[in-house]
Short mmCIF file of C-alpha atoms in Angstrom, two decimals:
data_model
loop_
_atom_site.label_atom_id
_atom_site.label_comp_id
_atom_site.label_asym_id
_atom_site.label_seq_id
_atom_site.Cartn_x
_atom_site.Cartn_y
_atom_site.Cartn_z
CA MET A 534 -0.78 -31.81 -13.71
CA GLY A 535 2.33 -30.46 -15.37
CA GLN A 536 5.87 -29.21 -14.91
CA PRO A 537 7.43 -25.89 -15.92
CA GLY A 538 8.77 -25.83 -19.47
CA VAL A 539 10.81 -23.52 -21.67
CA MET A 540 7.90 -21.08 -21.98
CA THR A 541 7.88 -20.61 -18.20
CA TYR A 542 11.50 -19.45 -18.19
CA ILE A 543 10.90 -17.22 -21.21
CA LEU A 544 8.02 -15.51 -19.43
CA ILE A 545 10.05 -15.10 -16.24
CA SER A 546 12.85 -13.53 -18.28
CA LEU A 547 10.37 -11.15 -19.94
CA LEU A 548 9.04 -10.09 -16.53
CA ALA A 549 12.59 -9.48 -15.28
CA ILE A 550 13.45 -7.43 -18.39
CA GLU A 551 10.22 -5.45 -18.12
CA SER A 552 10.90 -4.67 -14.46
CA ALA A 553 14.47 -3.63 -15.26
CA LEU A 554 13.32 -1.32 -18.07
CA ILE A 555 10.83 0.44 -15.80
CA LEU A 556 13.49 0.75 -13.11
CA SER A 557 15.85 2.31 -15.66
CA TRP A 558 13.06 4.74 -16.64
CA GLY A 559 12.67 5.66 -13.00
CA PHE A 560 16.37 6.17 -12.40
CA LYS A 561 16.78 8.61 -15.30
CA THR A 562 15.78 11.60 -13.17
CA ARG A 563 15.70 12.11 -9.42
CA GLU A 564 12.09 13.30 -9.66
CA ARG A 565 10.99 9.76 -10.60
CA TYR A 566 12.73 7.93 -7.75
CA LEU A 567 9.61 7.92 -5.54
CA GLN A 568 6.94 7.62 -8.20
CA LEU A 569 4.66 4.61 -8.55
CA PRO A 570 6.14 2.83 -11.61
CA ILE A 571 9.64 2.44 -10.18
CA LEU A 572 8.31 1.28 -6.80
CA VAL A 573 5.93 -1.26 -8.37
CA ALA A 574 8.75 -2.57 -10.58
CA ALA A 575 10.90 -2.99 -7.47
CA VAL A 576 8.13 -5.05 -5.81
CA PHE A 577 7.81 -7.30 -8.85
CA LEU A 578 11.57 -7.75 -9.07
CA GLY A 579 12.24 -8.24 -5.36
CA TRP A 580 9.09 -10.03 -4.17
CA VAL A 581 7.14 -11.56 -7.05
CA LEU A 582 10.00 -12.76 -9.25
CA PRO A 583 11.77 -14.83 -6.54
CA GLN A 584 8.50 -16.65 -5.87
CA PHE A 585 8.02 -17.37 -9.57
CA LEU A 586 11.54 -18.80 -9.71
CA GLY A 587 10.82 -20.95 -6.68
CA LEU A 588 7.59 -22.27 -8.17
CA THR A 589 9.45 -23.60 -11.19
CA ASN A 590 10.30 -26.46 -8.80
CA TRP A 591 6.62 -26.90 -7.91
CA TYR A 592 6.06 -30.28 -9.43
CA GLY A 593 2.51 -31.49 -9.76
CA GLN A 594 1.16 -28.01 -10.39
CA PRO A 595 -1.91 -27.65 -12.66
CA ALA A 596 -0.73 -27.51 -16.26
CA GLY A 597 -0.33 -23.95 -17.47
CA ALA A 598 -1.13 -22.36 -14.10
CA LEU A 599 2.28 -20.81 -13.55
CA ASP A 600 2.60 -19.57 -17.14
CA LYS A 601 -0.77 -17.83 -16.99
CA THR A 602 0.14 -16.19 -13.69
CA ILE A 603 3.47 -14.89 -15.01
CA LEU A 604 1.72 -13.56 -18.12
CA MET A 605 -0.81 -11.81 -15.90
CA ALA A 606 2.06 -10.28 -13.92
CA ILE A 607 3.64 -8.98 -17.13
CA LEU A 608 0.33 -7.41 -18.19
CA CYS A 609 -0.36 -5.87 -14.77
CA LEU A 610 3.09 -4.31 -14.49
CA ALA A 611 2.82 -2.91 -18.01
CA ALA A 612 -0.69 -1.60 -17.34
CA SER A 613 0.44 0.14 -14.16
CA TYR A 614 3.25 1.91 -16.00
CA TRP A 615 1.09 2.76 -19.02
CA GLY A 616 -1.71 4.20 -16.90
CA TYR A 617 0.82 6.33 -15.02
CA VAL A 618 2.55 7.84 -18.06
CA GLN A 619 -0.67 8.29 -20.04
CA ASN A 620 -2.02 10.87 -17.62
CA LYS A 621 -0.93 14.43 -18.29
CA ARG A 622 -3.11 16.38 -15.84
CA PRO A 623 -2.96 16.82 -12.07
CA ALA A 624 -5.94 16.29 -9.78
CA LYS A 625 -7.84 19.53 -9.18
CA LEU A 626 -9.59 18.75 -5.90
CA PHE A 627 -8.93 20.72 -2.71
CA GLU A 628 -6.86 23.53 -4.22
CA TRP A 629 -7.37 25.45 -0.99
CA ARG A 630 -5.37 27.46 1.50
CA PHE A 631 -5.26 26.32 5.10
CA ASN A 632 -4.69 27.78 8.51
CA ARG A 633 -1.56 26.14 9.88
CA LYS A 634 -2.71 26.19 13.51
CA ARG A 635 -5.98 24.51 12.64
CA LEU A 636 -4.18 21.83 10.66
CA LEU A 637 -2.01 21.25 13.70
CA HIS A 638 -5.12 20.94 15.86
CA GLY A 639 -6.54 18.40 13.44
CA SER A 640 -3.28 16.46 13.41
CA ALA A 641 -3.23 16.33 17.19
CA ALA A 642 -6.86 15.17 17.40
CA LEU A 643 -6.33 12.42 14.80
CA SER A 644 -3.16 11.28 16.55
CA LEU A 645 -4.80 11.05 19.97
CA LEU A 646 -7.87 9.22 18.69
CA GLY A 647 -5.76 6.92 16.54
CA ALA A 648 -3.52 6.09 19.47
CA TYR A 649 -6.52 5.18 21.61
CA PHE A 650 -7.90 2.78 19.02
CA TYR A 651 -4.42 1.42 18.31
CA PHE A 652 -4.21 0.54 22.00
CA LYS A 653 -7.62 -1.17 21.79
CA VAL A 654 -6.48 -3.20 18.77
CA GLY A 655 -3.43 -4.32 20.71
CA GLN A 656 -5.63 -5.53 23.55
CA LEU A 657 -7.81 -7.64 21.25
CA SER A 658 -5.30 -8.83 18.64
CA ALA A 659 -3.76 -11.44 20.94
CA GLU A 660 -7.20 -13.02 21.35
CA VAL A 661 -8.06 -13.05 17.64
CA THR A 662 -6.68 -15.65 15.26
CA GLY A 663 -7.28 -15.87 11.53
CA LEU A 664 -9.53 -13.30 9.83
CA TRP A 665 -10.38 -10.26 11.95
CA THR A 666 -14.11 -9.79 12.52
CA GLY A 667 -16.25 -7.97 15.07
CA PRO A 668 -15.15 -4.97 17.18
CA ILE A 669 -11.48 -5.30 16.30
CA THR A 670 -12.23 -4.35 12.68
CA VAL A 671 -13.89 -1.13 13.87
CA TYR A 672 -10.94 -0.36 16.15
CA ALA A 673 -8.45 -1.12 13.37
CA PHE A 674 -10.27 1.29 11.03
CA PHE A 675 -10.11 4.19 13.48
CA ALA A 676 -6.56 3.31 14.54
CA GLN A 677 -5.46 4.42 11.08
CA MET A 678 -6.19 8.01 12.09
CA LEU A 679 -2.75 7.90 13.69
CA SER A 680 -1.04 7.68 10.30
CA VAL A 681 -3.10 10.57 8.93
CA GLY A 682 -2.23 12.72 11.94
CA PHE A 683 1.43 11.82 11.52
CA ALA A 684 1.41 12.73 7.81
CA ILE A 685 -0.13 16.14 8.45
CA ALA A 686 2.36 16.92 11.23
CA LEU A 687 5.27 15.71 9.10
CA ILE A 688 4.49 18.10 6.23
CA LEU A 689 3.91 21.01 8.62
CA HIS A 690 7.16 20.20 10.44
CA LEU A 691 9.23 20.13 7.26
CA LYS A 692 7.73 23.43 6.15
CA ARG A 693 8.36 25.07 9.51
CA ALA A 694 9.29 23.15 12.64
CA SER A 695 7.58 24.07 15.91
CA LEU A 696 7.11 22.65 19.38
CA GLY A 697 3.68 21.40 18.34
CA THR A 698 4.98 19.44 15.36
CA TRP A 699 7.83 17.99 17.44
CA LEU A 700 5.39 16.79 20.11
CA ILE A 701 2.93 15.24 17.65
CA LEU A 702 5.63 13.47 15.64
CA GLY A 703 7.29 12.14 18.78
CA PHE A 704 3.96 10.90 20.14
CA ASP A 705 2.98 9.21 16.88
CA LEU A 706 6.38 7.58 16.44
CA LEU A 707 6.01 5.80 19.79
CA PHE A 708 3.16 3.80 18.26
CA ILE A 709 4.46 3.60 14.69
CA LEU A 710 7.87 2.30 15.76
CA ASP A 711 6.16 -0.31 17.93
CA ARG A 712 4.53 -1.65 14.77
CA VAL A 713 7.74 -1.47 12.77
CA VAL A 714 10.52 -2.38 15.20
CA ILE A 715 8.78 -4.67 17.68
CA GLN A 716 6.02 -6.28 15.64
CA GLY A 717 7.96 -6.30 12.36
CA ARG A 718 5.04 -5.05 10.29
CA ARG A 719 6.31 -4.80 6.72
CA ALA A 720 3.48 -2.58 5.53
CA ASP A 721 3.98 -0.08 8.34
CA ALA A 722 7.74 -0.02 7.78
CA ALA A 723 7.26 0.67 4.07
CA GLU A 724 4.61 3.30 4.80
CA VAL A 725 6.64 5.34 7.27
CA PHE A 726 9.76 5.08 5.09
CA LEU A 727 7.92 6.26 1.96
CA MET A 728 5.99 8.93 3.87
CA LEU A 729 9.24 10.41 5.12
CA LEU A 730 10.94 10.42 1.71
CA LEU A 731 7.86 11.76 -0.08
CA ALA A 732 7.34 14.52 2.47
CA ILE A 733 10.98 15.60 2.16
CA TRP A 734 10.70 15.61 -1.63
CA PHE A 735 7.47 17.62 -1.68
CA THR A 736 8.70 20.23 0.80
CA ARG A 737 12.47 20.36 0.26
CA ARG A 738 12.94 18.84 -3.21
CA TRP A 739 15.50 16.40 -1.87
CA ALA A 740 15.67 12.72 -2.77
CA PRO A 741 18.33 10.08 -2.09
CA SER A 742 20.98 9.45 -4.70
CA ARG A 743 20.56 6.74 -7.30
CA SER A 744 23.03 4.45 -5.53
CA VAL A 745 21.19 4.87 -2.22
CA MET A 746 17.83 4.05 -3.86
CA ILE A 747 19.26 0.94 -5.54
CA SER A 748 20.73 -0.15 -2.20
CA ALA A 749 17.38 0.50 -0.51
CA PHE A 750 15.59 -1.71 -3.04
CA ILE A 751 18.10 -4.52 -2.50
CA VAL A 752 17.87 -4.25 1.28
CA GLY A 753 14.09 -4.08 1.02
CA ALA A 754 13.98 -7.30 -0.99
CA LEU A 755 16.12 -9.05 1.62
CA VAL A 756 14.16 -7.73 4.59
CA ILE A 757 10.66 -8.27 3.22
CA ASN A 758 11.42 -11.92 2.52
CA SER A 759 12.73 -12.46 6.06
CA ALA A 760 9.94 -10.69 7.95
CA GLY A 761 8.68 -13.96 9.40
CA ASP A 762 12.04 -14.71 11.03
CA TYR A 763 12.25 -11.16 12.34
CA ARG A 764 8.82 -11.33 13.99
CA GLY A 765 9.60 -14.75 15.40
CA ILE A 766 12.60 -13.28 17.22
CA MET A 767 11.18 -9.91 18.28
CA VAL A 768 7.67 -10.82 19.44
CA LYS A 769 6.57 -13.06 22.30
CA GLU A 770 3.99 -15.79 21.87
CA ASP A 771 1.22 -13.27 22.64
CA ARG A 772 2.13 -11.63 19.29
CA THR A 773 1.99 -8.13 20.75
CA SER A 774 4.84 -7.61 23.23
CA TRP A 775 8.61 -7.44 22.76
CA SER A 776 10.56 -10.62 23.47
CA GLY A 777 13.61 -8.68 24.64
CA ALA A 778 15.68 -9.71 21.61
CA GLY A 779 18.36 -7.36 20.40
CA VAL A 780 21.03 -6.96 17.75
CA GLU A 781 22.77 -10.22 18.64
CA GLN A 782 19.64 -12.29 18.05
CA LEU A 783 18.69 -10.39 14.89
CA SER A 784 22.16 -10.93 13.43
CA SER A 785 21.36 -14.64 13.28
CA ILE A 786 18.79 -14.05 10.51
CA ASP A 787 20.11 -15.25 7.18
CA PHE A 788 18.56 -12.59 4.94
CA VAL A 789 20.39 -13.67 1.79
CA GLY A 790 19.81 -17.34 2.52
CA ASN A 791 16.08 -16.82 3.02
CA LEU A 792 15.73 -15.08 -0.32
CA LYS A 793 17.76 -17.84 -1.96
CA LYS A 794 15.49 -20.49 -0.42
CA ILE A 795 12.41 -18.76 -1.86
CA ALA A 796 14.00 -18.53 -5.32
CA GLU A 797 14.96 -22.22 -5.15
CA GLY A 798 11.48 -23.26 -4.04
CA ASN A 799 12.58 -24.46 -0.60
CA ALA A 800 10.59 -21.89 1.38
CA GLY A 801 7.75 -19.40 1.01
CA GLY A 802 6.09 -18.72 -2.30
CA GLU A 803 2.61 -19.27 -0.88
CA GLU A 804 1.21 -15.96 -2.13
CA VAL A 805 2.13 -16.54 -5.76
CA ARG A 806 1.10 -20.20 -5.45
CA ASN A 807 -2.33 -18.98 -4.28
CA ALA A 808 -2.47 -16.67 -7.28
CA ALA A 809 -1.56 -19.45 -9.70
CA MET A 810 -4.20 -21.80 -8.31
CA THR A 811 -6.85 -19.09 -8.39
CA ILE A 812 -6.01 -17.94 -11.90
CA GLU A 813 -6.00 -21.49 -13.27
CA ALA A 814 -9.27 -22.37 -11.53
CA VAL A 815 -11.03 -19.23 -12.74
CA ASP A 816 -9.76 -19.81 -16.26
CA ARG A 817 -11.04 -23.39 -16.29
CA ARG A 818 -14.42 -22.53 -14.80
CA TRP A 819 -14.77 -19.25 -16.71
CA ASP A 820 -16.27 -17.90 -13.51
CA PHE A 821 -15.68 -14.15 -13.17
CA ASP A 822 -16.94 -11.70 -10.55
CA PHE A 823 -16.84 -8.64 -12.88
CA GLY A 824 -15.58 -6.39 -10.11
CA LEU A 825 -18.15 -7.38 -7.49
CA SER A 826 -15.32 -8.54 -5.23
CA LEU A 827 -14.52 -4.84 -4.69
CA TRP A 828 -18.10 -4.21 -3.56
CA ASN A 829 -17.88 -7.16 -1.18
CA ALA A 830 -14.63 -5.83 0.24
CA PHE A 831 -16.25 -2.45 0.81
CA ILE A 832 -19.15 -4.06 2.69
CA PHE A 833 -16.78 -6.25 4.72
CA TYR A 834 -14.48 -3.43 5.83
CA TYR A 835 -16.82 -0.46 6.11
CA VAL A 836 -20.26 -1.78 7.08
CA PRO A 837 -20.04 -2.87 10.75
CA ALA A 838 -22.30 -5.77 11.65
CA GLN A 839 -22.44 -4.40 15.21
CA PHE A 840 -24.53 -1.49 13.94
CA VAL A 841 -26.51 -2.86 10.97
CA GLY A 842 -26.80 -6.49 12.03
CA THR A 843 -25.18 -9.62 10.61
CA ASP A 844 -28.15 -10.50 8.41
CA LEU A 845 -28.27 -7.12 6.67
CA LYS A 846 -24.51 -7.07 6.15
CA LYS A 847 -24.69 -10.52 4.60
CA ALA A 848 -27.61 -9.47 2.39
CA LEU A 849 -25.66 -6.46 1.10
CA ARG A 850 -22.83 -8.63 -0.17
CA ALA A 851 -22.95 -10.20 -3.62
CA ASP A 852 -23.04 -14.00 -3.51
CA LEU A 853 -19.93 -15.05 -5.42
CA GLY A 854 -19.95 -18.61 -4.13
CA ALA A 855 -16.94 -20.51 -2.83
CA PRO A 856 -13.43 -19.60 -4.13
CA ALA A 857 -12.77 -21.05 -7.56
CA ALA A 858 -9.54 -22.72 -6.43
CA TYR A 859 -11.45 -24.64 -3.77
CA LEU A 860 -14.24 -25.68 -6.13
CA GLU A 861 -11.84 -26.79 -8.86
CA PHE A 862 -8.93 -28.25 -6.88
CA GLY A 863 -10.07 -28.34 -3.25
CA TYR A 864 -7.25 -25.86 -2.64
CA VAL A 865 -7.24 -23.75 0.54
CA PRO A 866 -4.62 -20.97 0.88
CA TRP A 867 -2.20 -21.11 3.79
CA THR A 868 -3.55 -19.15 6.78
CA GLY A 869 -2.22 -15.61 6.76
CA SER A 870 -1.14 -15.68 3.11
CA THR A 871 -2.64 -13.48 0.39
CA VAL A 872 -3.83 -14.26 -3.14
CA THR A 873 -2.21 -11.12 -4.67
CA GLY A 874 -3.77 -8.50 -6.89
CA LEU A 875 -2.85 -10.58 -9.92
CA ALA A 876 -5.44 -13.16 -8.91
CA ASP A 877 -8.29 -10.81 -7.98
CA SER A 878 -7.77 -8.84 -11.22
CA PHE A 879 -7.89 -12.03 -13.28
CA ALA A 880 -10.93 -13.24 -11.34
CA SER A 881 -12.76 -10.07 -12.32
CA PHE A 882 -12.12 -9.75 -16.06
CA TRP A 883 -9.74 -12.54 -17.20
CA PHE A 884 -6.47 -11.12 -18.57
CA PHE A 885 -8.31 -7.86 -19.20
CA GLY A 886 -8.35 -7.48 -15.41
CA ALA A 887 -5.00 -5.73 -15.81
CA VAL A 888 -7.19 -2.65 -16.35
CA LYS A 889 -7.32 -2.41 -12.55
CA PHE A 890 -3.58 -1.75 -12.52
CA PHE A 891 -4.00 0.76 -15.35
CA LEU A 892 -6.52 2.66 -13.20
CA ILE A 893 -4.20 2.53 -10.19
CA GLY A 894 -1.38 4.01 -12.26
CA TYR A 895 -3.63 6.68 -13.75
CA ILE A 896 -5.12 7.75 -10.41
CA MET A 897 -1.75 7.85 -8.68
CA SER A 898 -0.28 9.90 -11.53
CA ARG A 899 -3.00 12.56 -11.20
CA TRP A 900 -2.55 12.86 -7.44
CA TYR A 901 1.24 12.82 -7.68
CA GLN A 902 1.31 15.65 -10.21
CA ALA A 903 -0.92 17.72 -7.95
CA ALA A 904 1.26 16.90 -4.93
CA ASN A 905 4.40 17.78 -6.84
CA GLY A 906 2.82 21.13 -7.67
CA GLY A 907 2.42 21.95 -3.99
CA GLN A 908 -1.16 20.91 -3.21
CA PHE A 909 -1.28 20.00 0.47
CA VAL A 910 -4.17 17.53 0.31
CA ALA A 911 -2.67 15.78 -2.71
CA GLN A 912 0.58 15.38 -0.80
CA LEU A 913 -1.32 13.69 2.02
CA VAL A 914 -3.13 11.41 -0.43
CA ILE A 915 0.09 10.26 -2.08
CA MET A 916 1.88 9.74 1.24
CA LEU A 917 -1.01 7.70 2.65
CA SER A 918 -1.94 5.70 -0.46
CA MET A 919 1.43 4.75 -1.94
CA THR A 920 1.80 1.66 0.25
CA GLN A 921 -1.75 0.59 -0.61
CA ALA A 922 -0.92 0.94 -4.30
CA LEU A 923 1.98 -1.46 -3.76
CA HIS A 924 -0.40 -3.76 -1.84
CA ALA A 925 -2.29 -4.10 -5.09
CA VAL A 926 0.57 -6.39 -6.10
CA THR A 927 1.18 -8.26 -2.86
CA HIS A 928 -2.34 -8.40 -1.37
CA ASP A 929 -5.27 -7.37 -3.59
CA THR A 930 -6.40 -4.34 -5.57
CA ALA A 931 -9.23 -3.56 -3.13
CA ASN A 932 -6.60 -2.29 -0.68
CA PHE A 933 -5.91 0.59 -3.04
CA PHE A 934 -9.39 1.56 -4.17
CA LEU A 935 -10.88 1.41 -0.67
CA VAL A 936 -8.12 3.49 0.93
CA PHE A 937 -9.83 6.59 -0.46
CA VAL A 938 -12.87 5.90 1.71
CA ARG A 939 -10.66 6.01 4.78
CA LEU A 940 -8.75 9.07 3.60
CA ALA A 941 -11.97 10.94 2.87
CA ALA A 942 -13.37 10.08 6.30
CA PHE A 943 -10.26 11.32 8.14
CA ILE A 944 -8.83 14.09 5.96
CA ILE A 945 -11.91 15.97 4.77
CA PRO A 946 -13.15 17.03 8.25
CA VAL A 947 -9.69 18.39 9.10
CA VAL A 948 -9.16 20.34 5.87
CA VAL A 949 -12.69 21.76 5.94
CA TYR A 950 -12.05 22.94 9.49
CA ALA A 951 -8.67 24.43 8.53
CA ARG A 952 -9.67 25.98 5.20
CA VAL A 953 -9.06 29.69 4.69
CA ARG A 954 -11.41 31.40 2.27
CA ARG A 955 -9.68 33.25 -0.51
CA ARG A 956 -9.65 37.00 -0.34
CA ARG A 957 -9.22 39.51 -3.12
CA GLY A 958 -5.69 40.33 -4.04
CA PRO A 959 -2.55 38.23 -4.66
CA LEU A 960 -2.48 34.73 -3.20
CA LEU A 961 0.37 35.32 -0.78
CA PRO A 962 -0.02 33.26 2.40
CA ARG A 963 0.27 34.81 5.81
CA ASN A 964 2.68 33.33 8.35
CA ASN A 965 0.03 31.00 9.74
CA GLU A 966 -1.40 29.95 6.37
CA ILE A 967 -0.39 27.32 3.85
CA ASN A 968 -0.87 28.05 0.15
CA THR A 969 -1.30 24.70 -1.57
CA VAL A 970 -0.86 25.97 -5.13
CA GLY A 971 2.59 26.61 -6.49
CA SER A 972 6.11 25.38 -5.93
CA PRO A 973 7.35 24.27 -2.52
CA SER A 974 9.24 27.53 -2.17
CA GLN A 975 5.91 29.34 -2.20
CA THR A 976 4.42 27.21 0.55
#
């Protein structure tokens, strides 16, 4: 067991400098304000770094564990940025034209179905503790249709508002705001916020000013580190219904104090602690999964035992044994905490696992360039995957790679239904068509 030394503070300083440099890159032009590198850097600076600072007071930690984790963070952040700027070409998939009315029909259908399954999840979530398994996982999967329906309606609304888009957006927001305002879901709050800003940028070429974005990052860092207090005030013991709390109760939350406690090691920090224990254990045991954890995640989330049977589902998964941190230290993560993408990347390929973040940056860059060029499907992909890309830092990298399974399942049927075959002559859209190639002014 060891204590943090000079090298620990040097590495923390390097991570802070690296994050600041990427933020400065992002703030050079308004076009970069909502791109992946600047958002990932903000997560590292506002969420990861305070936990690292707090863990410098974690006495009795395995020698070298914290230093290795900070080094992995430096590599992953750099890889994400490098992968993003290395790509020079946009994605070429789905360069189609669509019938606006049919897209609206698809949006309405996804919203209605998603709302139904969201309601079913709400009924079961109060009865389920710990890891979700069984029917609730199926309901949760289909409940995400609501977000896809909302994204489609949002783009259509910003291109040309109509009664249909107003109705769909209003309907979807009833459920989305329940997640955000009542349940205090950080991921949903980030998703709807980024979806709105990205949609406005893609359709209107408007983005907040630099000062507003900096303020948003600061507020985000304060809010995300006080989410537990917020939920404790807003939600009843059943974890689903509103407690009746209002502004007066919420004003009692010490947002600055909570962040300070994390940075001083007096609260929180469990996620990065989990990462440090995992990284150190894997390094000592030299026990890597070589990416099979992604396959296991795919089987867990997308192969329902209700249909294929528990035995077959178990047989499809690769046997990776017990978690390395448990085998080496007897360490069990705090219930509800994550291990972060730093840990799962290291567990796959040692420090070379940062290649996962390189791929995330590269993939997001291709889709973003296509979206920025006016491709409708690419705009949906970016709006619906950006939060999952950030989850690669806070949760695990599987969140990002597997999101494309969900997007394909929900988006492809709608766009195939709404596709308009190209005719001879200039590609000028009719009033009820959307041309996905060209600048926003052409769409």
